[in-house]
Coordinates of C-alpha atoms in Angstrom, one line a residue:
Chain A
M138 CA -25.4 57.5 23.0
K139 CA -28.8 58.0 21.4
P140 CA -29.2 57.5 17.7
K141 CA -29.1 60.7 15.7
L142 CA -32.2 61.6 13.7
A143 CA -32.4 64.1 10.8
V144 CA -35.4 65.3 8.9
W145 CA -34.9 66.7 5.4
K146 CA -37.1 68.6 3.0
F147 CA -37.1 68.6 -0.7
S148 CA -39.9 69.7 -3.1
S149 CA -42.9 69.3 -0.9
C150 CA -45.5 71.0 1.3
D151 CA -44.0 70.1 4.8
G152 CA -47.1 68.1 5.7
C153 CA -45.2 64.8 6.2
Q154 CA -42.6 66.4 8.5
L155 CA -45.5 67.9 10.4
T156 CA -46.8 64.4 11.0
L157 CA -43.7 63.9 13.3
L158 CA -44.7 67.0 15.3
D159 CA -48.3 65.7 15.2
C160 CA -47.3 62.6 17.1
E161 CA -48.3 64.5 20.3
D162 CA -48.7 61.7 22.8
E163 CA -45.6 60.0 21.5
L164 CA -43.5 63.0 20.7
L165 CA -41.8 63.2 24.0
D166 CA -41.0 59.5 23.9
I167 CA -39.5 60.0 20.4
A168 CA -37.4 62.9 21.6
E169 CA -36.3 60.7 24.5
A170 CA -35.4 57.8 22.3
V171 CA -33.5 59.7 19.6
D172 CA -31.2 62.7 19.4
I173 CA -32.9 65.1 17.0
A174 CA -29.9 66.5 15.2
Y175 CA -31.5 68.2 12.2
F176 CA -35.1 69.1 11.9
L177 CA -35.6 72.7 10.8
E178 CA -39.3 72.7 11.2
A179 CA -38.9 72.0 15.0
T180 CA -35.6 73.5 16.0
R181 CA -32.9 75.9 14.6
T182 CA -30.2 73.6 16.0
Q183 CA -28.3 72.1 13.2
R184 CA -25.8 69.4 14.0
E185 CA -23.5 67.8 11.5
G186 CA -23.7 64.2 10.4
P187 CA -23.3 61.3 10.1
Y188 CA -26.9 60.5 11.1
D189 CA -28.3 57.1 12.1
I190 CA -31.8 57.7 10.6
S191 CA -32.7 60.3 7.9
L192 CA -36.3 61.0 7.1
V193 CA -36.6 62.5 3.7
E194 CA -39.6 64.4 2.6
G195 CA -40.2 65.8 -1.0
S196 CA -39.3 65.0 -4.5
I197 CA -36.2 65.9 -6.6
S198 CA -37.2 68.9 -8.6
T199 CA -34.0 70.9 -9.2
A200 CA -30.4 70.2 -10.0
H201 CA -29.4 71.5 -6.6
E202 CA -31.7 68.9 -5.0
M203 CA -30.0 66.1 -7.0
E204 CA -26.7 67.1 -5.4
R205 CA -28.0 67.6 -1.9
I206 CA -29.7 64.1 -1.7
R207 CA -26.4 62.4 -2.6
E208 CA -24.7 64.2 0.3
I209 CA -27.5 63.3 2.7
R210 CA -27.3 59.7 1.6
R211 CA -23.6 59.7 2.2
D212 CA -24.2 61.1 5.7
S213 CA -27.0 58.6 6.6
R214 CA -26.9 55.1 7.9
L215 CA -30.6 54.5 7.1
L216 CA -32.6 56.6 4.8
I217 CA -36.4 56.6 4.9
T218 CA -38.4 58.4 2.4
I219 CA -41.7 59.9 3.7
G220 CA -44.8 60.7 1.7
A221 CA -46.1 60.8 -1.8
C222 CA -43.6 63.4 -3.0
A223 CA -40.5 61.5 -1.8
T224 CA -41.8 58.1 -2.9
A225 CA -43.6 58.9 -6.2
G226 CA -42.7 62.4 -7.2
G227 CA -45.8 64.0 -5.7
I228 CA -48.6 66.0 -7.4
Q229 CA -45.8 68.1 -9.0
A230 CA -44.9 65.0 -11.1
L231 CA -47.9 65.9 -13.2
R232 CA -45.5 68.1 -15.1
N233 CA -43.5 65.1 -16.2
T234 CA -45.8 64.5 -19.1
Q235 CA -46.1 68.2 -20.2
D236 CA -43.9 70.5 -22.2
H237 CA -41.8 72.0 -19.4
D238 CA -41.1 75.4 -21.0
S239 CA -44.7 76.2 -22.0
L240 CA -45.9 74.9 -18.6
R241 CA -43.4 77.2 -16.8
A242 CA -44.5 80.2 -18.9
S243 CA -48.1 79.6 -18.2
V244 CA -47.6 79.7 -14.4
Y245 CA -44.8 82.2 -13.8
P246 CA -44.8 85.8 -15.2
S247 CA -41.0 85.7 -15.4
P248 CA -40.2 82.0 -16.2
Q249 CA -36.5 82.7 -16.9
F250 CA -36.0 82.9 -13.1
I251 CA -37.3 79.4 -12.5
D252 CA -34.4 77.0 -12.4
A253 CA -36.2 73.6 -12.2
L254 CA -35.8 70.2 -13.8
A255 CA -38.3 69.2 -16.4
T256 CA -39.4 66.3 -14.1
S257 CA -40.2 65.8 -10.5
T258 CA -38.9 62.4 -9.4
P259 CA -38.9 60.2 -6.3
I260 CA -35.8 60.0 -4.1
A261 CA -35.3 56.4 -5.0
D262 CA -34.6 57.4 -8.6
H263 CA -31.4 59.1 -7.3
V264 CA -30.1 57.3 -4.3
P265 CA -30.7 53.9 -2.6
V266 CA -33.6 54.1 -0.1
D267 CA -33.9 51.7 2.9
Y268 CA -37.6 52.1 3.7
E269 CA -40.4 54.1 2.3
L270 CA -43.5 55.4 4.1
R271 CA -46.3 56.2 1.6
G272 CA -49.2 58.7 1.8
C273 CA -50.2 62.3 1.4
P274 CA -49.5 62.9 4.2
I275 CA -47.9 59.8 5.8
D276 CA -49.7 58.0 8.6
K277 CA -48.3 58.8 12.0
H278 CA -48.7 55.2 13.3
Q279 CA -46.6 54.0 10.4
L280 CA -44.0 56.7 11.2
I281 CA -43.8 55.7 14.9
E282 CA -43.7 52.0 13.9
A283 CA -40.8 52.6 11.5
I284 CA -38.8 54.6 14.1
T285 CA -39.5 52.2 16.9
A286 CA -38.6 49.1 14.8
L287 CA -35.4 50.6 13.4
L288 CA -34.3 51.7 16.9
K289 CA -34.6 48.1 18.0
G290 CA -33.1 46.7 14.8
R291 CA -36.2 44.9 13.6
K292 CA -38.0 45.2 10.3
P293 CA -40.9 47.7 10.4
T294 CA -44.4 46.2 9.9
L295 CA -45.6 48.1 6.8
P296 CA -48.4 46.3 5.0
D297 CA -48.3 45.6 1.3
Y298 CA -52.0 44.8 1.1
S299 CA -54.5 46.9 -0.8
Q300 CA -56.8 49.6 0.7
C301 CA -59.6 47.1 0.3
A302 CA -58.1 44.9 3.0
E303 CA -58.1 47.9 5.3
C304 CA -61.7 48.5 4.6
K305 CA -62.7 44.9 5.3
L306 CA -60.6 44.6 8.4
A307 CA -62.4 47.7 9.7
G308 CA -65.8 46.5 8.5
T309 CA -66.2 49.4 6.1
A310 CA -68.7 48.8 3.3
C311 CA -67.3 49.1 -0.2
V312 CA -68.3 52.4 -1.8
M313 CA -67.8 51.0 -5.2
V314 CA -69.8 47.8 -4.8
T315 CA -72.7 49.5 -2.8
K316 CA -72.8 52.9 -4.6
G317 CA -70.7 52.7 -7.7
I318 CA -68.4 55.4 -6.5
P319 CA -65.1 55.3 -8.4
C320 CA -62.4 54.1 -5.9
L321 CA -58.7 53.4 -6.3
G322 CA -58.7 51.2 -3.2
P323 CA -58.2 47.8 -5.0
V324 CA -54.9 49.0 -6.6
T325 CA -53.7 51.2 -3.8
Q326 CA -51.4 50.2 -1.0
G327 CA -53.1 50.3 2.4
G328 CA -51.8 51.8 5.6
C329 CA -53.6 55.2 5.8
G330 CA -56.0 53.9 8.5
N331 CA -59.0 53.6 6.1
L332 CA -59.5 57.3 5.9
C333 CA -61.6 58.0 2.8
P334 CA -63.8 55.0 2.3
S335 CA -64.8 55.1 6.0
I336 CA -66.5 58.4 5.4
G337 CA -68.1 57.3 2.1
R338 CA -65.5 58.6 -0.3
G339 CA -63.6 56.6 -2.9
C340 CA -59.9 56.2 -2.3
Y341 CA -57.9 58.6 -4.4
G342 CA -54.7 56.6 -4.2
C343 CA -52.4 58.9 -2.1
F344 CA -50.5 55.8 -0.8
G345 CA -49.7 54.9 -4.4
P346 CA -49.9 51.6 -6.2
K347 CA -49.8 48.4 -4.3
E348 CA -47.5 45.7 -5.6
G349 CA -48.8 44.1 -8.8
A350 CA -51.5 46.8 -9.2
N351 CA -53.9 45.7 -11.9
T352 CA -54.9 49.2 -12.9
E353 CA -56.1 48.2 -16.3
A354 CA -58.8 45.8 -14.9
L355 CA -59.9 48.5 -12.4
A356 CA -60.1 51.2 -15.1
A357 CA -62.3 48.9 -17.2
E358 CA -64.6 48.4 -14.2
L359 CA -64.7 52.2 -13.6
A360 CA -65.7 52.7 -17.2
A361 CA -68.4 50.1 -16.8
L362 CA -69.7 52.0 -13.8
G363 CA -70.0 55.0 -16.0
A364 CA -66.8 56.9 -15.4
G365 CA -65.6 58.8 -18.5
Q366 CA -62.1 58.7 -19.9
R367 CA -61.3 62.1 -18.3
T368 CA -62.5 61.0 -14.8
I369 CA -60.4 57.9 -15.0
R370 CA -57.4 59.8 -16.2
D371 CA -57.7 62.4 -13.4
L372 CA -58.2 59.6 -10.8
F373 CA -54.8 58.1 -11.7
G374 CA -53.3 61.6 -12.0
G375 CA -53.5 62.6 -8.3
F376 CA -50.8 62.8 -5.6
T377 CA -49.0 59.7 -6.8
A378 CA -49.4 60.5 -10.6
G379 CA -45.7 59.8 -11.1
A380 CA -45.7 56.3 -9.7
P381 CA -45.1 54.1 -12.9
A382 CA -48.3 52.0 -12.6
F383 CA -50.5 55.0 -12.2
A384 CA -48.7 57.1 -14.8
E385 CA -49.1 54.3 -17.4
E386 CA -52.8 53.9 -16.7
R387 CA -53.3 57.7 -16.8
K388 CA -51.6 57.8 -20.2
R389 CA -54.0 55.2 -21.5
H390 CA -56.9 57.5 -20.9
D391 CA -55.3 60.7 -22.0
G392 CA -56.4 61.9 -25.4
Chain B
M12 CA -91.3 15.0 12.1
D13 CA -93.6 14.9 15.1
Q14 CA -90.7 15.6 17.4
A15 CA -89.7 18.6 15.2
A16 CA -93.3 19.8 15.3
A17 CA -93.3 19.6 19.1
K18 CA -90.3 21.9 19.2
S19 CA -91.8 24.5 16.9
I20 CA -94.2 27.3 17.7
S21 CA -95.9 30.0 15.7
M22 CA -95.9 33.5 16.9
G23 CA -97.1 36.8 15.5
A24 CA -94.6 39.2 13.9
N25 CA -94.5 41.2 17.2
G26 CA -93.1 38.1 18.9
L27 CA -89.7 39.1 17.4
E28 CA -89.6 42.1 19.7
A29 CA -90.5 39.8 22.6
L30 CA -87.7 37.5 21.6
I31 CA -85.2 40.3 21.7
S32 CA -86.5 41.3 25.2
V33 CA -86.0 37.7 26.4
L34 CA -82.5 37.6 25.0
E35 CA -81.6 40.9 26.6
A36 CA -83.1 39.8 29.9
D37 CA -80.7 36.8 29.7
G38 CA -77.8 39.1 29.4
Y39 CA -77.2 38.9 25.7
D40 CA -76.1 41.7 23.4
V41 CA -78.4 41.2 20.4
W42 CA -76.8 41.5 17.0
G43 CA -78.2 41.4 13.5
A44 CA -77.8 42.7 10.0
R45 CA -78.3 46.4 10.0
E46 CA -78.3 48.9 7.2
R47 CA -75.3 51.2 7.3
D48 CA -73.7 53.3 4.5
G49 CA -75.9 51.5 1.9
A50 CA -74.8 48.0 3.0
L51 CA -75.9 45.4 5.5
V52 CA -73.4 45.0 8.2
L53 CA -73.6 42.9 11.4
G54 CA -74.0 45.1 14.5
P55 CA -75.8 45.5 17.8
I56 CA -79.6 46.0 17.5
A57 CA -81.7 47.6 20.2
S58 CA -85.1 46.7 18.8
I59 CA -86.8 45.4 15.7
D60 CA -86.7 48.9 14.4
D61 CA -83.0 48.5 13.7
L62 CA -83.7 45.6 11.3
P63 CA -83.7 46.3 7.6
R64 CA -87.4 45.6 7.3
G65 CA -88.7 45.5 3.7
R66 CA -85.2 45.9 2.3
I67 CA -83.5 43.4 -0.1
E68 CA -80.2 43.3 -1.9
Q69 CA -79.9 43.4 -5.6
A70 CA -76.6 41.5 -5.9
E71 CA -74.6 40.9 -9.0
G72 CA -70.9 40.3 -9.6
G73 CA -69.3 43.5 -8.2
S74 CA -72.5 45.1 -7.1
V75 CA -74.6 44.8 -3.9
R76 CA -77.3 47.5 -3.7
L77 CA -80.0 47.7 -1.1
V78 CA -83.4 48.5 -2.5
E79 CA -87.1 48.3 -1.3
G80 CA -88.3 44.8 -1.6
P81 CA -91.8 43.8 -2.6
R82 CA -93.0 42.8 0.9
D83 CA -92.9 44.2 4.4
A84 CA -90.8 41.2 5.6
F85 CA -88.0 41.5 8.2
F86 CA -85.8 39.0 6.5
D87 CA -86.3 39.1 2.8
H88 CA -82.7 40.4 2.5
T89 CA -80.0 37.7 2.7
L90 CA -76.5 38.4 4.0
P91 CA -74.5 41.1 5.8
M92 CA -71.2 42.0 4.1
Q93 CA -69.3 39.9 6.6
S94 CA -70.5 36.9 8.6
A95 CA -70.4 36.3 12.3
K96 CA -66.8 35.1 11.8
R97 CA -65.8 38.5 13.1
L98 CA -67.4 37.5 16.5
V99 CA -65.4 34.3 16.9
Y100 CA -62.3 35.3 15.0
P101 CA -61.7 39.1 15.2
A102 CA -60.1 40.9 12.3
E103 CA -57.4 42.0 14.7
E104 CA -56.6 41.1 18.3
R105 CA -53.8 41.3 20.8
L106 CA -52.7 37.9 22.0
F107 CA -50.2 38.8 24.7
V108 CA -48.0 41.5 26.2
T109 CA -44.5 41.0 27.5
G110 CA -41.8 43.1 29.0
E111 CA -38.1 43.0 29.7
D112 CA -38.6 40.0 32.0
L113 CA -40.0 38.2 28.9
L114 CA -42.9 36.9 31.1
I115 CA -45.9 36.5 28.8
E116 CA -49.2 38.0 29.9
E117 CA -51.9 36.6 27.8
T118 CA -54.7 39.1 26.8
P119 CA -57.9 37.7 28.0
V120 CA -60.7 37.1 25.5
E121 CA -63.7 39.3 26.0
T122 CA -66.6 36.9 26.1
R123 CA -69.7 39.0 26.5
P124 CA -72.7 36.8 25.4
I125 CA -73.9 37.8 22.0
A126 CA -77.1 36.5 20.3
V127 CA -77.1 36.9 16.6
I128 CA -80.5 37.1 15.0
G129 CA -80.8 36.3 11.3
V130 CA -77.9 33.9 10.7
R131 CA -78.5 32.3 7.4
P132 CA -78.0 28.5 6.8
C133 CA -74.9 29.1 4.7
D134 CA -73.3 31.1 7.5
L135 CA -74.3 28.4 10.0
A136 CA -72.5 25.9 7.8
A137 CA -69.6 28.3 7.7
M138 CA -69.5 28.4 11.5
E139 CA -69.3 24.5 11.5
T140 CA -66.5 24.7 9.0
L141 CA -64.6 27.2 11.1
T142 CA -65.1 25.0 14.1
T143 CA -63.4 22.1 12.3
V144 CA -60.6 24.4 11.2
F145 CA -59.9 25.8 14.7
E146 CA -60.7 22.8 16.7
S147 CA -59.7 19.6 14.8
G148 CA -56.2 18.3 14.9
P149 CA -53.7 18.5 17.7
F150 CA -53.8 22.3 18.2
R151 CA -57.0 23.9 19.3
D152 CA -57.7 27.6 19.3
T153 CA -58.9 28.2 22.8
R154 CA -59.7 31.9 21.9
F155 CA -62.1 30.7 19.2
R156 CA -63.8 28.2 21.7
Q157 CA -64.3 30.9 24.3
R158 CA -65.9 33.2 21.8
R159 CA -68.0 30.5 20.2
E160 CA -69.4 29.5 23.6
A161 CA -70.5 33.0 24.2
L162 CA -72.5 33.0 20.9
L163 CA -76.2 32.2 20.5
L164 CA -77.2 31.6 16.9
I165 CA -80.7 32.4 15.8
A166 CA -81.1 31.2 12.3
V167 CA -83.5 32.5 9.7
N168 CA -84.3 30.2 6.9
C169 CA -84.2 31.9 3.5
M170 CA -87.4 32.5 1.6
R171 CA -85.7 34.6 -1.2
P172 CA -82.3 34.1 -2.7
A173 CA -80.0 36.9 -3.9
S174 CA -78.8 36.3 -7.4
T175 CA -75.3 35.6 -6.0
C176 CA -76.6 32.7 -3.8
F177 CA -75.7 29.1 -4.6
C178 CA -76.1 27.3 -1.3
A179 CA -78.5 24.7 -2.8
S180 CA -75.7 23.3 -4.9
M181 CA -73.4 23.2 -1.9
N182 CA -76.0 21.5 0.3
T183 CA -75.7 24.1 2.9
G184 CA -79.1 25.8 2.5
P185 CA -81.5 27.5 2.1
R186 CA -83.0 25.6 5.1
A187 CA -81.0 25.1 8.3
E188 CA -80.9 21.5 9.5
A189 CA -78.6 21.9 12.5
G190 CA -76.0 24.2 14.1
F191 CA -78.5 26.8 15.4
D192 CA -80.0 27.4 18.8
L193 CA -83.2 28.8 17.4
A194 CA -84.4 28.9 13.8
L195 CA -87.1 31.2 12.4
D196 CA -89.3 30.9 9.3
E197 CA -90.9 34.2 8.4
L198 CA -94.3 33.6 6.8
L199 CA -96.0 36.6 5.2
E200 CA -99.1 35.7 3.2
D201 CA -102.8 36.2 3.1
G202 CA -102.6 39.1 5.5
R203 CA -100.9 37.0 8.1
H204 CA -97.3 37.8 9.3
L205 CA -95.9 35.2 11.6
F206 CA -92.7 33.4 12.6
V207 CA -92.4 29.7 13.0
V208 CA -89.8 29.2 15.7
S209 CA -87.9 26.0 16.2
A210 CA -85.3 25.0 18.8
G211 CA -82.1 23.4 17.8
S212 CA -80.4 23.2 21.2
A213 CA -81.2 23.0 24.9
R214 CA -80.4 26.6 25.3
G215 CA -82.7 27.4 22.3
Q216 CA -85.5 25.3 23.8
E217 CA -85.3 27.1 27.1
I218 CA -85.7 30.5 25.3
L219 CA -88.5 29.2 23.1
D220 CA -90.4 28.0 26.1
R221 CA -90.6 31.6 27.3
L222 CA -92.0 33.0 24.0
D223 CA -95.7 33.6 23.5
G224 CA -97.0 31.4 20.8
E225 CA -98.9 28.3 19.9
A226 CA -97.7 25.0 18.6
A227 CA -97.0 25.5 14.9
S228 CA -99.7 24.0 12.7
K229 CA -99.0 21.4 10.1
E230 CA -99.9 24.0 7.5
D231 CA -97.5 26.6 8.8
L232 CA -94.7 24.0 9.0
Q233 CA -95.5 23.0 5.4
A234 CA -95.5 26.6 4.3
A235 CA -92.1 27.1 5.8
R236 CA -90.7 24.0 4.0
D237 CA -92.3 25.1 0.8
G238 CA -90.8 28.5 1.1
S239 CA -87.3 27.0 1.5
R240 CA -87.9 24.7 -1.5
A241 CA -89.0 27.6 -3.6
C242 CA -86.0 29.6 -2.5
A243 CA -83.7 26.7 -3.6
E244 CA -85.4 26.5 -6.9
A245 CA -85.1 30.3 -7.5
Q246 CA -81.3 30.2 -7.2
T247 CA -79.8 31.1 -10.5
R248 CA -76.2 30.2 -9.7
R249 CA -74.8 26.8 -8.9
M250 CA -71.4 25.2 -8.3
A251 CA -70.6 22.6 -11.0
E252 CA -70.4 19.0 -9.7
G253 CA -67.0 17.5 -9.4
A254 CA -65.2 20.8 -8.7
E255 CA -62.8 19.1 -6.3
Q256 CA -61.4 16.7 -8.9
L257 CA -61.6 19.3 -11.7
L258 CA -59.4 21.8 -9.7
K259 CA -57.0 19.1 -8.7
R260 CA -56.2 18.4 -12.3
S261 CA -56.3 22.0 -13.5
Y262 CA -53.0 23.1 -12.0
D263 CA -51.6 24.1 -15.4
H264 CA -54.8 25.3 -17.0
P265 CA -54.5 28.3 -19.3
H266 CA -57.6 29.8 -17.7
W267 CA -55.6 31.0 -14.6
A268 CA -53.8 33.6 -16.8
E269 CA -57.2 34.8 -18.1
V270 CA -58.6 35.2 -14.6
A271 CA -55.4 37.1 -13.6
E272 CA -56.1 39.7 -16.3
R273 CA -59.3 40.6 -14.4
C274 CA -58.3 39.9 -10.8
L275 CA -57.1 42.9 -8.8
S276 CA -55.5 40.7 -6.0
C277 CA -57.3 43.2 -3.7
T278 CA -58.2 40.5 -1.1
N279 CA -61.9 41.3 -1.0
C280 CA -63.1 37.8 -1.6
T281 CA -61.1 36.4 1.3
M282 CA -62.1 39.2 3.6
V283 CA -65.8 38.6 3.1
C284 CA -65.6 34.8 3.0
P285 CA -67.1 33.3 6.1
T286 CA -64.6 30.4 6.1
C287 CA -61.3 32.0 5.1
F288 CA -59.3 31.7 8.3
C289 CA -55.8 32.7 7.4
G290 CA -54.1 35.1 9.8
T291 CA -50.7 36.5 10.5
V292 CA -49.0 37.5 13.7
E293 CA -47.2 40.8 14.1
D294 CA -45.1 42.0 17.0
R295 CA -45.2 45.6 18.1
S296 CA -42.9 47.2 20.6
S297 CA -43.0 50.4 22.6
L298 CA -40.6 53.2 21.7
D299 CA -38.3 52.7 24.7
G300 CA -38.4 48.9 24.1
S301 CA -39.7 48.1 27.6
E302 CA -42.8 46.4 26.3
A303 CA -43.8 44.3 23.3
E304 CA -47.1 43.0 22.1
R305 CA -48.1 40.2 19.8
W306 CA -51.1 40.8 17.6
R307 CA -53.0 38.5 15.2
R308 CA -54.9 39.8 12.2
W309 CA -56.6 38.4 9.2
D310 CA -54.3 37.8 6.3
S311 CA -55.1 36.9 2.7
C312 CA -53.5 34.5 0.2
F313 CA -53.9 37.4 -2.4
T314 CA -51.0 39.4 -0.9
L315 CA -47.4 39.1 -1.8
D316 CA -46.3 38.9 1.8
F317 CA -48.6 35.9 2.4
S318 CA -46.3 33.5 0.7
Y319 CA -43.0 35.1 1.7
L320 CA -40.4 32.6 2.7
H321 CA -36.8 33.1 3.2
G322 CA -35.5 34.6 0.0
G323 CA -38.8 35.7 -1.5
S324 CA -42.5 35.1 -2.2
V325 CA -43.7 31.8 -3.6
R326 CA -46.7 33.2 -5.3
K327 CA -45.5 36.4 -7.1
E328 CA -48.2 36.3 -9.9
T329 CA -51.9 37.0 -9.4
A330 CA -52.7 33.8 -11.5
S331 CA -51.0 31.7 -8.9
R332 CA -52.7 33.5 -6.0
Y333 CA -56.2 33.1 -7.5
R334 CA -55.5 29.4 -8.3
Q335 CA -54.3 28.9 -4.7
W336 CA -57.4 30.5 -3.2
I337 CA -60.0 28.6 -5.3
T338 CA -58.1 25.3 -5.3
H339 CA -57.7 25.4 -1.5
K340 CA -61.3 26.4 -1.0
L341 CA -63.0 23.9 -3.3
A342 CA -60.5 21.0 -3.5
H343 CA -57.7 20.7 -1.0
W344 CA -60.0 21.8 1.8
H345 CA -61.6 18.3 1.4
D346 CA -58.2 16.7 2.1
Q347 CA -57.5 19.0 5.0
F348 CA -60.8 19.3 6.8
G349 CA -63.2 16.7 5.2
S350 CA -65.5 19.1 3.4
S351 CA -65.6 21.9 0.8
G352 CA -64.4 25.2 2.2
C353 CA -67.2 26.9 0.2
V354 CA -70.7 27.3 1.6
G355 CA -72.3 29.0 -1.4
C356 CA -73.0 32.3 0.2
G357 CA -71.8 34.2 -2.9
R358 CA -70.2 37.1 -1.0
C359 CA -67.0 36.7 -2.9
I360 CA -69.0 37.3 -6.1
G361 CA -70.9 40.4 -5.0
W362 CA -68.1 42.1 -3.1
C363 CA -65.4 41.5 -5.8
P364 CA -65.0 45.0 -7.2
V365 CA -64.7 43.5 -10.7
G366 CA -67.3 40.8 -10.2
I367 CA -65.2 37.6 -10.6
D368 CA -67.6 34.7 -10.0
L369 CA -66.1 31.5 -8.7
T370 CA -69.0 29.4 -10.1
A371 CA -68.3 30.8 -13.5
E372 CA -64.6 30.2 -13.2
V373 CA -65.1 26.6 -12.3
A374 CA -67.5 26.3 -15.2
A375 CA -64.9 27.8 -17.5
L376 CA -62.3 25.4 -16.3
A377 CA -64.8 22.5 -16.9
A378 CA -65.7 23.7 -20.3
N379 CA -62.1 23.6 -21.3
D380 CA -61.0 20.6 -19.3
S381 CA -58.0 19.6 -21.4
S382 CA -56.8 16.8 -19.2
S383 CA -59.5 14.3 -18.6
G384 CA -59.8 12.5 -15.3
Q385 CA -57.6 9.7 -16.6
Q386 CA -54.9 12.0 -17.7
G387 CA -55.1 13.6 -14.3
E388 CA -54.5 10.2 -12.7
E389 CA -51.5 9.6 -15.0
R390 CA -49.9 12.9 -14.0
R391 CA -50.0 11.9 -10.4

C-alpha cells in the first residue's frame, strides 16, 4: 500500500502548497509514489486519516486552528511544516508586537466579527514537528528531497548553512561586499537556490534565521554601511519577523 | 640568471591577444578574471577585451569595490573572488550513480583543457598546497589529478597590491618562482606597454616559442623584478611571525570570545579561501528509489553540521569554529601538510561581510599572549 499524504492549510497564502503542484516534471512521480489522501487545492477527494506524511502550511492565528492542528498531529505519523508561516509565523506575525485591538480596528470596518488570536505563531509552538521546510515560498527541490527521503526512511538533506554559502557555491558575487547593499544572507538559512543575490538583490531572509544567527553583528555592519535604524528594523521584520532571532533584532531597532 | 633570461621574451601589449589565439589553437578554453556584477570572477574569455583592463580593486575588510585605476594596464587588479580551486575541485559534483543492482557507475571527470591567464603568485602557491592536500598520503584524489592535468597556468606577477594582500609575509609572492607554465610581467612606463614572458614548464616553453617577441633585455627583466619588489614593499598587511606556535598555545585565549561577537559564522572566508578543501558527501535518490547518486560539495568548518558526530555537534559555539579554522590554517596545517595553509591572498578579509582580518586577530592574540612559550610547553 502506498503511503498516504495529506496537505493542510492554516493562516497562509497557499503559495507553499502550490509549490507541490509546481513540481511539474516530478508531479506524476510523486502521485505515483504516494496516495494523495487530502489536498484540497488539487482534489475534492477527502479521505480520512491516519496519514503517513502531513505537509502543513500556514501559521496558527485563531483558536479554531489551535484545535485543528492537534487533531492533524494525532492523525499523522510524520508532520512536516512548509514555509515561513508554518515555521516562523509568517508576515502576519508582525502583529505580535502590536496592540491587537487597535490594529484590528484600523484594518477592518467591523472588527467585532474578526475572531483571531492576538498572535500568529509557528506550528511548532503548538505540536511537535518532525521536519521543517523554510522559505516564502518553499523550494520545490527541498520539498521533493524531503518526500523522497522520508519515503525511503532516510534523513532529508536540508542544509543548515547560511545563504552566503549558497552564493559562494554558485559563484555569486557578494552584493554587500561589492556594492554595500543591505543583505540578510549571513544570518539566513540557505536552501532557496540563491534567488535574490544572484540577481543583485540583498537577501531578505525569507528562509529565516540560520542556527546561531549573529544578527547583532550583522546589524552593526548594516549601520556602518549607512542603513538607518528603520531600514534595519524593516529588514528583520519581513516574512520571518516572528522567528525569535529576527524578532529580537527588530526590537533593538524599533523606537 | 642567464638561463632564466634565455627563457624570457618581451612582447608588445598586443602579444597578449596572440597568446590567447595560440592557446585556443591548442584546444584550450581560455579563462581569466572578468568583471561581473561589480566583482572579478573567474570565467571564460574570448579576447583581451574581456579582461578588466584599467580596473583595480579597492579592498578593505568587508569591502571589495572595482574602480578605475591610474593606468591602462591589463593586470593592475589582483584577485578574482574565488581562485582556480573551482577548476580542480568543483563546488559540487556527482561522484557516482547506482541502481537497485548496487553496481557503482562512476561519473567521469570532464577534462576539457583550460588555460587560466592571470593566476597570481599567491594562487599558484595555493595550487601547490591543494596538490599536497589531495595527493600526499596513502589516498590520492584522482579526480583532482585529472582536472589539474588539464589546467595550464599562466601567472601574472603583481605590480600593485590590494590593501588586503599580505603574500610577502607568507613568502608566496608577489613574484612567482615556480608552479606556472608561463609567467607574465606587465611593464607600462615611458609610453611603452609590454609583457615579459617567461616559461616555467616544457609545455609553457613550447607555447612561448610560438609567440612573437624578442629576447627580454636586461633592463626589462630588472624592471620586472623591481616592480615585484615595490609591490612587496607596498603591502600594508602582514602576518605576524611565529603564528604557528602562538596559535598552538592560544587554545584558551579570551580573544576567541571577542572574535565570536563579530563573526557571523557565515562561511564566506572558507568559501573564498584558495586552500580550504573540506567537503561533504550527500546521497540523493530518485522518487521511486530505483536510482541513487552520491554528490560531493564544499563544506565549511563554520557550520554546525560540519562537526556533527553521533549525538551532536562538537563545535556548537562560533568561538570554537573560528578558532578551529584559523588554528588549522596557520598552525596544525604545518603538522598535517608541512606548510602553512595560508598563502596571504587576503580574500578572507575582503569578502568577510564584517571585515574580520586574520592578520589582525593573530596580532591581537600576540599582543595578549598570556601564556609564554615556556608555559605553552608546560601545558603539553
